[in-house]
């Protein structure tokens, strides 16, 4: 039996209302310099809270879902559960799903060397599932001078570290950046952002921290909340979540929730375990998005009456190839999934990282193609509100129409939708999320290269070129 170590958080969250009350737990949240009294009613947080609450009301229960997949079919089902365009709306559900799989994978990898930590992780996962809580990997440190590690920073708090302990727990200090949904979820899974070297033991710390813990303070990035009518932002209105800079201001963490404490040899084990799940989910989401971009491009071409023009068809074909390549990478990652020593299937790292990398670096190109196909109205169309005016509405309908069968109203709304997806605030956010989310392209290149059979490639090249081993320099 796992004890509920944090007072007041033993509640099982079933409904949207349960979720809303679970957020009124004394958490310290700031927006634009102001303390937020209640995230559930604050205008900037409310829509994201409502989307997550709906996920609860629709019975999205992660308790059974995030157990390890044993077959290819289960793995595919799990990867796809949260990654079609509709399901992506419950981003915190998807984040929790991959976070729990990630930390379970870490437990599996720690089990031989550090069985007590593995047990604590498994206890945490069981507790989190039982209470149907939402959590997020809380990895990216402030990092200060990026050219050097924590020990050489003039301020040692640039990486989260242990600053005190007693027999029952530890005290941590530092900050983590870019944490998805931090202000509106329950638990932060704190992990070292990189491998630590000898002497850096105090920074080799991993633990689970409820957002409501005294000393946790969350500052939020400015993000876009549709300020006007839904029709202006039909895509992003359900997809924006707050992203937090999470400060750990001497936060006490009970030992039951500590998963690493100075074991530098395992400082990167956790982040690597998370990486595979985070990236396969991201790649799968990006495959679903790319499929949607194909449809959007086709709708725009038809609305402009140019869908049969060769260069337009060619541009849509380019998006088709993009969508297909990402999907192929995800499928290859599943088809080549690796059986772990514990008997579960994990997506193949090479294909997972290659798919995510390919999706990231080509995203801007694909968005540009959609902008190209839309024409300037993607940013200059009159506003949907104009459609409602008796006089101006008629003008919009007359001058925004496309070929026969494409009304001015439809074409105006389509342009607004396209703007939301590829040419407005959310589009910029999507590009940066695509690039840096789940680790930047550099990290994906490293993992892909590490997993590619380069020696085999050398042997193949030698054989093909008629070079023997002993002539090699
Ligand atoms: C929308 C969004 C959501 C995110 N969600 C989460 C989340 O939920 N949880 C989480 O933990 N993280 C999250 N991240 C963080 C993400 O993983 C990081 O953005 C990513 O790892 C890059 O780190 P950074 O932003 O600190 O960039 P930096 O590390 O500052 O990198 C900036 C540039 O410097 C280069 N660079 C950095 N260090 C070195 C070095 N030592 N040597 C050479 N070049 C270097 C990088 O390659 C890059 O080009 C999110 C990011 C975004 C954009």
Short mmCIF file of C-alpha atoms and ligand atoms in Angstrom, two decimals:
data_model
loop_
_atom_site.label_atom_id
_atom_site.label_comp_id
_atom_site.label_asym_id
_atom_site.label_seq_id
_atom_site.Cartn_x
_atom_site.Cartn_y
_atom_site.Cartn_z
CA UNK A 1 0.00 0.00 0.00
CA UNK A 2 1.32 3.41 -0.96
CA UNK A 3 0.74 6.15 1.51
CA UNK A 4 -0.50 9.52 0.32
CA UNK A 5 2.42 11.52 1.51
CA UNK A 6 0.97 14.91 0.71
CA UNK A 7 -1.85 16.16 2.87
CA UNK A 8 -4.98 17.01 0.93
CA UNK A 9 -4.06 15.32 -2.33
CA UNK A 10 -5.60 11.93 -1.70
CA UNK A 11 -8.71 12.74 -3.66
CA UNK A 12 -9.54 10.65 -6.69
CA UNK A 13 -10.19 13.02 -9.57
CA UNK A 14 -13.05 11.76 -11.71
CA UNK A 15 -15.01 14.70 -13.05
CA UNK A 16 -14.26 18.14 -14.41
CA UNK A 17 -15.52 19.62 -11.14
CA UNK A 18 -13.17 17.36 -9.14
CA UNK A 19 -10.36 18.60 -11.35
CA UNK A 20 -11.29 22.27 -10.88
CA UNK A 21 -11.41 21.89 -7.10
CA UNK A 22 -8.10 19.99 -7.13
CA UNK A 23 -6.49 23.15 -8.55
CA UNK A 24 -7.70 25.26 -5.60
CA UNK A 25 -4.94 23.89 -3.43
CA UNK A 26 -2.98 26.99 -2.47
CA UNK A 27 -0.67 26.82 -5.49
CA UNK A 28 1.41 29.95 -6.16
CA UNK A 29 0.95 31.08 -9.76
CA UNK A 30 1.90 34.37 -11.36
CA UNK A 31 0.77 35.90 -14.61
CA UNK A 32 2.48 39.02 -15.93
CA UNK A 33 3.73 39.99 -12.48
CA UNK A 34 0.40 39.45 -10.71
CA UNK A 35 -0.45 36.67 -8.29
CA UNK A 36 -3.27 34.52 -9.67
CA UNK A 37 -5.84 33.85 -6.94
CA UNK A 38 -7.63 31.01 -8.70
CA UNK A 39 -6.47 29.56 -12.02
CA UNK A 40 -9.89 28.05 -12.69
CA UNK A 41 -11.50 31.46 -13.13
CA UNK A 42 -8.59 33.61 -14.30
CA UNK A 43 -9.29 34.68 -17.92
CA UNK A 44 -5.86 33.59 -19.13
CA UNK A 45 -6.03 30.07 -17.67
CA UNK A 46 -9.71 29.37 -17.80
CA UNK A 47 -9.95 27.99 -21.33
CA UNK A 48 -7.09 25.52 -20.79
CA UNK A 49 -8.65 24.44 -17.48
CA UNK A 50 -11.98 23.92 -19.23
CA UNK A 51 -10.42 21.75 -21.94
CA UNK A 52 -8.73 19.54 -19.34
CA UNK A 53 -11.92 19.43 -17.24
CA UNK A 54 -13.78 18.23 -20.34
CA UNK A 55 -11.21 15.43 -20.69
CA UNK A 56 -12.09 14.30 -17.17
CA UNK A 57 -15.83 14.61 -17.84
CA UNK A 58 -15.46 12.52 -20.97
CA UNK A 59 -14.06 9.78 -18.79
CA UNK A 60 -10.44 10.07 -19.85
CA UNK A 61 -8.98 7.79 -17.24
CA UNK A 62 -5.29 7.11 -17.55
CA UNK A 63 -5.28 4.42 -14.90
CA UNK A 64 -5.20 1.47 -17.27
CA UNK A 65 -3.92 3.18 -20.40
CA UNK A 66 -0.36 3.90 -19.52
CA UNK A 67 0.68 0.42 -18.53
CA UNK A 68 3.46 -1.00 -20.64
CA UNK A 69 2.54 -2.33 -24.06
CA UNK A 70 3.34 -6.00 -24.54
CA UNK A 71 2.43 -6.36 -28.22
CA UNK A 72 2.87 -4.27 -31.35
CA UNK A 73 -0.87 -3.73 -31.43
CA UNK A 74 -0.93 -2.40 -27.87
CA UNK A 75 2.02 -0.13 -28.59
CA UNK A 76 0.33 1.29 -31.69
CA UNK A 77 -2.93 1.77 -29.82
CA UNK A 78 -1.16 3.58 -26.97
CA UNK A 79 0.83 5.83 -29.27
CA UNK A 80 -2.29 6.71 -31.25
CA UNK A 81 -4.59 7.21 -28.26
CA UNK A 82 -3.68 10.82 -27.77
CA UNK A 83 -2.20 11.73 -31.07
CA UNK A 84 -4.93 12.20 -33.60
CA UNK A 85 -5.81 15.82 -34.18
CA UNK A 86 -9.04 15.62 -32.17
CA UNK A 87 -7.47 13.86 -29.21
CA UNK A 88 -4.59 16.34 -29.10
CA UNK A 89 -7.02 18.74 -27.52
CA UNK A 90 -6.44 17.13 -24.12
CA UNK A 91 -2.76 17.98 -24.09
CA UNK A 92 -2.34 17.36 -20.38
CA UNK A 93 -3.81 13.89 -20.80
CA UNK A 94 -1.24 13.17 -23.54
CA UNK A 95 1.59 14.65 -21.48
CA UNK A 96 0.66 12.55 -18.46
CA UNK A 97 0.40 9.46 -20.60
CA UNK A 98 3.94 9.76 -21.97
CA UNK A 99 5.33 10.99 -18.62
CA UNK A 100 4.09 7.93 -16.75
CA UNK A 101 5.41 5.57 -19.41
CA UNK A 102 8.71 7.48 -19.35
CA UNK A 103 9.15 7.22 -15.61
CA UNK A 104 8.14 3.56 -15.58
CA UNK A 105 10.81 2.95 -18.21
CA UNK A 106 13.29 4.76 -15.97
CA UNK A 107 12.28 2.53 -13.03
CA UNK A 108 12.92 -0.48 -15.20
CA UNK A 109 16.40 0.77 -16.08
CA UNK A 110 17.25 1.64 -12.46
CA UNK A 111 15.90 -1.61 -11.03
CA UNK A 112 19.17 -3.58 -11.02
CA UNK A 113 21.42 -0.87 -9.58
CA UNK A 114 19.01 1.14 -7.49
CA UNK A 115 16.04 -1.10 -6.64
CA UNK A 116 14.74 1.15 -3.88
CA UNK A 117 14.36 4.09 -6.27
CA UNK A 118 12.69 1.84 -8.83
CA UNK A 119 10.20 0.77 -6.16
CA UNK A 120 9.51 4.38 -5.17
CA UNK A 121 8.87 5.27 -8.82
CA UNK A 122 6.49 2.35 -9.23
CA UNK A 123 4.69 3.40 -6.05
CA UNK A 124 4.38 6.94 -7.36
CA UNK A 125 3.00 5.77 -10.73
CA UNK A 126 0.44 3.51 -9.01
CA UNK A 127 -0.60 6.38 -6.72
CA UNK A 128 -0.82 8.87 -9.59
CA UNK A 129 -2.94 6.50 -11.67
CA UNK A 130 -5.17 5.60 -8.77
CA UNK A 131 -5.96 9.26 -8.18
CA UNK A 132 -6.11 10.05 -11.90
CA UNK A 133 -3.70 12.97 -11.55
CA UNK A 134 -1.97 14.89 -14.35
CA UNK A 135 1.81 15.29 -14.37
CA UNK A 136 4.58 16.60 -16.61
CA UNK A 137 8.29 15.86 -17.14
CA UNK A 138 10.04 18.81 -15.51
CA UNK A 139 13.48 18.58 -17.01
CA UNK A 140 14.86 21.72 -18.68
CA UNK A 141 17.04 23.63 -16.22
CA UNK A 142 17.68 27.37 -16.35
CA UNK A 143 21.28 26.44 -17.37
CA UNK A 144 22.86 29.93 -17.17
CA UNK A 145 26.02 29.72 -19.28
CA UNK A 146 25.16 26.90 -21.66
CA UNK A 147 28.80 26.21 -22.50
CA UNK A 148 29.45 24.69 -19.11
CA UNK A 149 27.84 22.42 -16.52
CA UNK A 150 26.36 23.23 -13.12
CA UNK A 151 29.62 23.21 -11.17
CA UNK A 152 31.20 26.06 -13.12
CA UNK A 153 28.21 28.40 -13.06
CA UNK A 154 28.72 31.53 -10.99
CA UNK A 155 25.24 30.84 -9.57
CA UNK A 156 24.90 27.15 -8.57
CA UNK A 157 21.08 27.38 -8.68
CA UNK A 158 21.12 27.41 -12.49
CA UNK A 159 20.53 23.66 -12.29
CA UNK A 160 18.09 22.25 -9.72
CA UNK A 161 20.07 20.90 -6.76
CA UNK A 162 19.82 19.51 -3.26
CA UNK A 163 20.53 22.15 -0.62
CA UNK A 164 19.59 20.23 2.51
CA UNK A 165 18.24 16.96 3.85
CA UNK A 166 17.10 15.09 6.93
CA UNK A 167 16.33 11.42 7.35
CA UNK A 168 12.83 11.84 5.95
CA UNK A 169 13.45 14.03 2.95
CA UNK A 170 15.47 16.54 0.97
CA UNK A 171 15.30 20.25 0.16
CA UNK A 172 15.71 21.32 -3.47
CA UNK A 173 16.42 24.71 -5.03
CA UNK A 174 16.57 25.96 -8.62
CA UNK A 175 14.20 26.39 -11.54
CA UNK A 176 12.92 24.48 -14.54
CA UNK A 177 11.91 26.28 -17.73
CA UNK A 178 9.28 25.64 -20.42
CA UNK A 179 7.09 23.32 -18.34
CA UNK A 180 3.89 22.50 -20.23
CA UNK A 181 0.70 23.03 -18.25
CA UNK A 182 2.59 23.41 -14.94
CA UNK A 183 0.09 25.91 -13.51
CA UNK A 184 -2.92 23.69 -14.16
CA UNK A 185 -1.76 20.15 -13.41
CA UNK A 186 -0.89 18.25 -10.26
CA UNK A 187 2.64 16.84 -10.16
CA UNK A 188 6.04 17.88 -11.47
CA UNK A 189 8.39 14.99 -12.32
CA UNK A 190 11.73 16.67 -11.72
CA UNK A 191 14.72 15.09 -13.50
CA UNK A 192 18.27 16.19 -14.28
CA UNK A 193 18.43 17.76 -17.74
CA UNK A 194 21.77 16.16 -18.59
CA UNK A 195 24.44 13.73 -17.51
CA UNK A 196 26.27 14.93 -14.40
CA UNK A 197 30.02 14.49 -13.84
CA UNK A 198 31.95 13.61 -10.68
CA UNK A 199 31.64 16.54 -8.29
CA UNK A 200 28.15 17.32 -9.56
CA UNK A 201 26.32 14.93 -7.20
CA UNK A 202 24.15 17.63 -5.63
CA UNK A 203 22.61 18.30 -9.06
CA UNK A 204 21.89 14.62 -9.75
CA UNK A 205 18.43 14.74 -8.24
CA UNK A 206 15.08 13.40 -9.41
CA UNK A 207 11.78 13.53 -7.55
CA UNK A 208 8.04 14.10 -7.82
CA UNK A 209 6.71 17.37 -6.43
CA UNK A 210 3.04 18.38 -6.22
CA UNK A 211 2.51 21.86 -7.62
CA UNK A 212 0.92 22.93 -4.33
CA UNK A 213 4.07 22.21 -2.27
CA UNK A 214 5.27 25.24 -0.27
CA UNK A 215 8.16 26.92 -2.07
CA UNK A 216 6.98 26.05 -5.60
CA UNK A 217 6.25 29.22 -7.57
CA UNK A 218 5.20 29.26 -11.21
CA UNK A 219 5.71 32.18 -13.57
CA UNK A 220 3.98 31.87 -16.93
CA UNK A 221 4.97 32.69 -20.46
CA UNK A 222 2.64 35.10 -22.21
CA UNK A 223 0.45 33.03 -24.44
CA UNK A 224 -2.32 33.69 -26.73
CA UNK A 225 -5.86 33.28 -25.55
CA UNK A 226 -8.41 33.96 -28.26
CA UNK A 227 -9.50 37.42 -27.24
CA UNK A 228 -12.57 37.56 -29.40
CA UNK A 229 -15.00 35.17 -30.87
CA UNK A 230 -14.18 31.48 -31.25
CA UNK A 231 -14.56 31.70 -35.02
CA UNK A 232 -11.42 33.84 -35.19
CA UNK A 233 -9.32 31.04 -33.72
CA UNK A 234 -11.18 27.80 -34.41
CA UNK A 235 -8.08 25.63 -34.15
CA UNK A 236 -5.99 27.11 -31.36
CA UNK A 237 -8.81 27.97 -28.98
CA UNK A 238 -8.78 24.45 -27.55
CA UNK A 239 -5.09 23.87 -27.89
CA UNK A 240 -3.31 26.56 -25.92
CA UNK A 241 -1.97 25.63 -22.52
CA UNK A 242 0.11 27.75 -20.15
CA UNK A 243 3.83 27.06 -20.11
CA UNK A 244 5.59 27.71 -16.82
CA UNK A 245 8.93 28.74 -15.40
CA UNK A 246 8.82 26.64 -12.23
CA UNK A 247 10.86 27.86 -9.27
CA UNK A 248 11.80 25.52 -6.43
CA UNK A 249 12.46 27.87 -3.60
CA UNK A 250 13.88 25.48 -0.99
CA UNK A 251 11.18 22.88 -1.47
CA UNK A 252 10.95 19.93 0.90
CA UNK A 253 10.48 16.56 -0.81
CA UNK A 254 9.70 13.46 1.27
CA UNK A 255 12.10 10.57 0.65
CA UNK A 256 9.25 8.43 -0.73
CA UNK A 257 9.15 10.78 -3.71
CA UNK A 258 12.91 10.99 -4.30
CA UNK A 259 14.03 8.92 -7.31
CA UNK A 260 17.71 9.87 -7.56
CA UNK A 261 20.00 11.45 -5.01
CA UNK A 262 23.58 11.92 -6.12
CA UNK A 263 24.04 8.80 -8.27
CA UNK A 264 25.70 10.59 -11.17
CA UNK A 265 26.13 7.37 -13.15
CA UNK A 266 22.34 7.35 -13.57
CA UNK A 267 21.85 11.10 -13.95
CA UNK A 268 20.97 10.72 -17.65
CA UNK A 269 19.09 7.41 -17.32
CA UNK A 270 15.81 9.14 -16.51
CA UNK A 271 15.90 11.80 -19.21
CA UNK A 272 16.77 9.19 -21.84
CA UNK A 273 13.89 6.97 -20.69
CA UNK A 274 11.50 9.91 -21.06
CA UNK A 275 12.96 10.98 -24.39
CA UNK A 276 11.80 7.95 -26.37
CA UNK A 277 8.18 8.19 -25.21
CA UNK A 278 8.05 11.98 -25.49
CA UNK A 279 9.44 11.85 -29.02
CA UNK A 280 7.27 9.02 -30.33
CA UNK A 281 4.19 10.85 -29.04
CA UNK A 282 5.43 14.15 -30.54
CA UNK A 283 6.27 12.51 -33.88
CA UNK A 284 2.89 10.81 -33.97
CA UNK A 285 1.15 14.12 -33.19
CA UNK A 286 3.15 15.80 -35.94
CA UNK A 287 2.14 13.04 -38.38
CA UNK A 288 -1.51 13.70 -37.49
CA UNK A 289 -0.96 17.46 -37.92
CA UNK A 290 0.73 16.92 -41.28
CA UNK A 291 -2.24 14.87 -42.46
CA UNK A 292 -4.45 17.79 -41.44
CA UNK A 293 -2.19 20.23 -43.36
CA UNK A 294 -2.74 18.15 -46.52
CA UNK A 295 -6.50 18.55 -46.07
CA UNK A 296 -6.20 22.26 -45.31
CA UNK A 297 -4.02 22.84 -48.39
CA UNK A 298 -6.51 20.98 -50.59
CA UNK A 299 -9.45 22.98 -49.15
CA UNK A 300 -7.61 26.25 -49.80
CA UNK A 301 -6.74 25.24 -53.36
CA UNK A 302 -10.37 24.34 -54.03
CA UNK A 303 -11.62 27.55 -52.43
CA UNK A 304 -9.31 29.49 -54.75
CA UNK A 305 -10.35 27.44 -57.79
CA UNK A 306 -6.78 26.35 -58.52
CA UNK A 307 -6.79 22.77 -57.26
CA UNK A 308 -6.16 21.41 -60.77
CA UNK A 309 -3.27 23.74 -61.54
CA UNK A 310 -0.01 21.79 -61.79
CA UNK A 311 2.13 23.85 -59.41
CA UNK A 312 -0.63 23.78 -56.81
CA UNK A 313 -1.00 20.01 -57.09
CA UNK A 314 2.77 19.71 -56.85
CA UNK A 315 2.86 21.75 -53.63
CA UNK A 316 0.12 19.65 -52.08
CA UNK A 317 2.06 16.56 -53.14
CA UNK A 318 5.05 17.90 -51.24
CA UNK A 319 2.92 18.12 -48.10
CA UNK A 320 1.62 14.60 -48.81
CA UNK A 321 5.22 13.32 -48.94
CA UNK A 322 6.03 15.15 -45.71
CA UNK A 323 3.03 13.60 -43.92
CA UNK A 324 3.86 10.17 -45.30
CA UNK A 325 7.51 10.26 -44.27
CA UNK A 326 6.66 11.14 -40.66
CA UNK A 327 3.98 8.45 -40.56
CA UNK A 328 6.48 5.97 -42.05
CA UNK A 329 9.02 6.83 -39.34
CA UNK A 330 6.44 6.33 -36.59
CA UNK A 331 5.33 3.04 -38.14
CA UNK A 332 8.95 1.87 -38.41
CA UNK A 333 9.53 2.79 -34.75
CA UNK A 334 6.56 0.63 -33.80
CA UNK A 335 7.34 -2.24 -36.18
CA UNK A 336 10.95 -2.35 -34.93
CA UNK A 337 10.02 -1.86 -31.27
CA UNK A 338 12.52 -3.34 -28.90
CA UNK A 339 11.65 -5.89 -26.26
CA UNK A 340 13.09 -4.72 -22.96
CA UNK A 341 14.46 -6.99 -20.26
CA UNK A 342 11.17 -6.52 -18.40
CA UNK A 343 9.22 -7.86 -21.34
CA UNK A 344 7.55 -4.73 -22.67
CA UNK A 345 7.89 -3.11 -26.06
CA UNK A 346 9.53 0.30 -26.39
CA UNK A 347 9.54 2.15 -29.75
CA UNK A 348 12.84 1.81 -31.65
CA UNK A 349 14.98 4.82 -30.76
CA UNK A 350 16.55 5.23 -34.20
CA UNK A 351 13.24 5.54 -36.05
CA UNK A 352 11.60 7.52 -33.26
CA UNK A 353 14.32 10.16 -33.30
CA UNK A 354 14.64 10.22 -37.08
CA UNK A 355 10.87 10.71 -37.45
CA UNK A 356 10.74 13.49 -34.87
CA UNK A 357 13.78 15.22 -36.37
CA UNK A 358 12.41 15.01 -39.91
CA UNK A 359 9.04 16.38 -38.77
CA UNK A 360 10.70 19.27 -36.88
CA UNK A 361 13.08 20.54 -39.48
CA UNK A 362 10.56 20.44 -42.33
CA UNK A 363 7.63 21.95 -40.47
CA UNK A 364 8.36 25.55 -41.47
CA UNK A 365 8.56 24.55 -45.13
CA UNK A 366 5.17 22.86 -44.98
CA UNK A 367 3.58 25.84 -43.23
CA UNK A 368 5.04 28.11 -45.90
CA UNK A 369 3.48 25.95 -48.62
CA UNK A 370 0.05 26.30 -46.99
CA UNK A 371 0.55 30.09 -46.77
CA UNK A 372 1.52 30.11 -50.44
CA UNK A 373 -1.61 28.18 -51.47
CA UNK A 374 -3.90 30.39 -49.38
CA UNK A 375 -2.81 33.70 -50.88
CA UNK A 376 -2.64 37.00 -49.00
CA UNK A 377 -6.16 36.65 -47.59
CA UNK A 378 -4.69 34.31 -45.02
CA UNK A 379 -3.68 37.43 -43.13
CA UNK A 380 -5.76 40.13 -44.83
CA UNK A 381 -9.28 38.69 -45.05
CA UNK A 382 -12.00 40.88 -43.50
CA UNK A 383 -13.02 39.77 -40.06
CA UNK A 384 -15.71 37.17 -39.40
CA UNK A 385 -17.61 39.89 -37.52
CA UNK A 386 -18.00 41.76 -40.83
CA UNK A 387 -20.11 38.87 -42.05
CA UNK A 388 -22.71 39.79 -39.49
CA UNK A 389 -23.18 43.40 -40.59
CA UNK A 390 -26.05 43.84 -43.07
CA UNK A 391 -24.10 46.07 -45.43
CA UNK A 392 -20.51 44.97 -44.89
CA UNK A 393 -21.65 41.33 -44.70
CA UNK A 394 -22.90 41.60 -48.28
CA UNK A 395 -19.59 43.14 -49.37
CA UNK A 396 -17.58 40.33 -47.76
CA UNK A 397 -19.83 37.69 -49.32
CA UNK A 398 -19.49 39.29 -52.75
CA UNK A 399 -15.78 39.96 -52.80
CA UNK A 400 -14.46 37.03 -50.81
CA UNK A 401 -16.25 34.38 -52.87
CA UNK A 402 -14.31 31.78 -54.83
CA UNK A 403 -15.38 29.64 -57.78
CA UNK A 404 -19.05 28.66 -58.08
CA UNK A 405 -20.09 26.81 -54.94
CA UNK A 406 -17.54 28.54 -52.70
CA UNK A 407 -19.30 31.30 -50.83
CA UNK A 408 -17.62 34.43 -49.52
CA UNK A 409 -18.59 33.46 -46.01
CA UNK A 410 -17.04 29.99 -46.26
CA UNK A 411 -13.88 31.32 -47.87
CA UNK A 412 -13.49 34.03 -45.20
CA UNK A 413 -13.89 31.49 -42.41
CA UNK A 414 -11.47 29.11 -44.13
CA UNK A 415 -8.87 31.88 -44.40
CA UNK A 416 -9.27 32.61 -40.68
CA UNK A 417 -8.87 28.95 -39.85
CA UNK A 418 -5.75 28.70 -42.04
CA UNK A 419 -4.33 31.83 -40.44
CA UNK A 420 -4.83 30.28 -37.02
CA UNK A 421 -3.04 27.07 -38.07
CA UNK A 422 -0.08 28.43 -40.06
CA UNK A 423 0.17 32.23 -39.90
CA UNK A 424 -0.70 33.61 -36.48
CA UNK A 425 0.51 33.39 -32.89
CA UNK A 426 -0.29 29.73 -32.50
CA UNK A 427 1.56 28.91 -35.73
CA UNK A 428 4.76 30.48 -34.37
CA UNK A 429 4.30 28.58 -31.14
CA UNK A 430 3.73 25.33 -33.05
CA UNK A 431 6.94 25.85 -35.00
CA UNK A 432 9.01 26.39 -31.88
CA UNK A 433 7.29 23.52 -30.09
CA UNK A 434 8.00 21.31 -33.12
CA UNK A 435 11.65 22.34 -33.06
CA UNK A 436 12.50 22.38 -29.34
CA UNK A 437 9.76 20.32 -27.72
CA UNK A 438 10.88 16.84 -26.59
CA UNK A 439 14.48 18.14 -26.83
CA UNK A 440 15.94 20.11 -29.74
CA UNK A 441 17.06 18.66 -33.10
CA UNK A 442 20.62 18.37 -31.83
CA UNK A 443 19.52 15.88 -29.15
CA UNK A 444 17.57 13.87 -31.74
CA UNK A 445 20.58 13.76 -34.06
CA UNK A 446 22.77 12.46 -31.24
CA UNK A 447 20.38 9.65 -30.35
CA UNK A 448 19.74 8.73 -33.99
CA UNK A 449 23.44 8.53 -34.76
CA UNK A 450 24.12 6.51 -31.58
CA UNK A 451 21.53 3.94 -32.63
CA UNK A 452 22.47 3.70 -36.30
CA UNK A 453 24.61 0.64 -37.22
CA UNK A 454 27.57 2.67 -38.51
CA UNK A 455 30.05 -0.26 -38.30
CA UNK A 456 27.74 -2.40 -40.36
CA UNK A 457 27.49 0.46 -42.87
CA UNK A 458 31.30 0.56 -43.04
CA UNK A 459 31.49 -3.19 -43.75
CA UNK A 460 28.85 -2.85 -46.44
CA UNK A 461 30.74 0.05 -48.00
CA UNK A 462 34.04 -1.86 -47.92
CA UNK A 463 32.47 -4.91 -49.52
CA UNK A 464 30.72 -2.82 -52.17
CA UNK A 465 33.92 -0.96 -53.01
CA UNK A 466 36.17 -4.01 -52.96
CA UNK A 467 38.23 -2.77 -50.01
CA UNK A 468 39.50 -5.36 -47.58
CA UNK A 469 39.72 -4.84 -43.79
CA UNK A 470 43.54 -4.82 -43.78
CA UNK A 471 43.79 -2.00 -46.29
CA UNK A 472 41.82 0.24 -43.91
CA UNK A 473 43.82 3.03 -42.35
C1 LIG B 1 6.64 24.89 -26.34
C2 LIG B 1 7.67 24.14 -25.55
C3 LIG B 1 7.27 23.21 -24.58
C4 LIG B 1 8.22 22.54 -23.81
N1 LIG B 1 7.79 21.67 -22.83
C5 LIG B 1 8.70 21.18 -21.94
C6 LIG B 1 8.28 20.44 -20.79
O1 LIG B 1 7.08 20.20 -20.59
N2 LIG B 1 9.21 19.98 -19.91
C7 LIG B 1 10.53 20.25 -20.09
O2 LIG B 1 11.33 19.83 -19.26
N3 LIG B 1 10.99 20.94 -21.16
C8 LIG B 1 10.10 21.41 -22.09
N4 LIG B 1 10.53 22.13 -23.18
C9 LIG B 1 11.94 22.45 -23.27
C10 LIG B 1 12.68 21.83 -24.43
O3 LIG B 1 13.01 20.50 -24.18
C11 LIG B 1 13.91 22.75 -24.61
O4 LIG B 1 13.43 23.96 -25.17
C12 LIG B 1 15.00 22.16 -25.47
O5 LIG B 1 15.59 21.06 -24.83
C13 LIG B 1 16.08 23.22 -25.75
O6 LIG B 1 16.56 23.77 -24.55
P1 LIG B 1 16.53 25.34 -24.31
O7 LIG B 1 15.20 25.86 -24.72
O8 LIG B 1 16.96 25.61 -22.92
O9 LIG B 1 17.54 25.90 -25.34
P2 LIG B 1 19.08 26.15 -25.12
O10 LIG B 1 19.67 24.97 -24.44
O11 LIG B 1 19.26 27.48 -24.50
O12 LIG B 1 19.60 26.15 -26.61
C14 LIG B 1 19.73 27.34 -27.41
C15 LIG B 1 20.73 27.02 -28.53
O13 LIG B 1 22.02 26.81 -27.97
C16 LIG B 1 22.52 25.52 -28.33
N5 LIG B 1 23.23 24.98 -27.17
C17 LIG B 1 22.78 24.90 -25.89
N6 LIG B 1 23.71 24.34 -25.09
C18 LIG B 1 24.77 24.06 -25.88
C19 LIG B 1 26.06 23.49 -25.64
N7 LIG B 1 26.45 23.10 -24.43
N8 LIG B 1 26.89 23.35 -26.68
C20 LIG B 1 26.52 23.74 -27.90
N9 LIG B 1 25.33 24.30 -28.21
C21 LIG B 1 24.46 24.46 -27.20
C22 LIG B 1 21.28 24.69 -28.69
O14 LIG B 1 21.59 23.63 -29.58
C23 LIG B 1 20.38 25.74 -29.30
O15 LIG B 1 20.70 25.90 -30.66
C24 LIG B 1 9.59 22.78 -24.01
C25 LIG B 1 10.01 23.68 -25.00
C26 LIG B 1 9.07 24.34 -25.77
C27 LIG B 1 9.55 25.33 -26.81
#
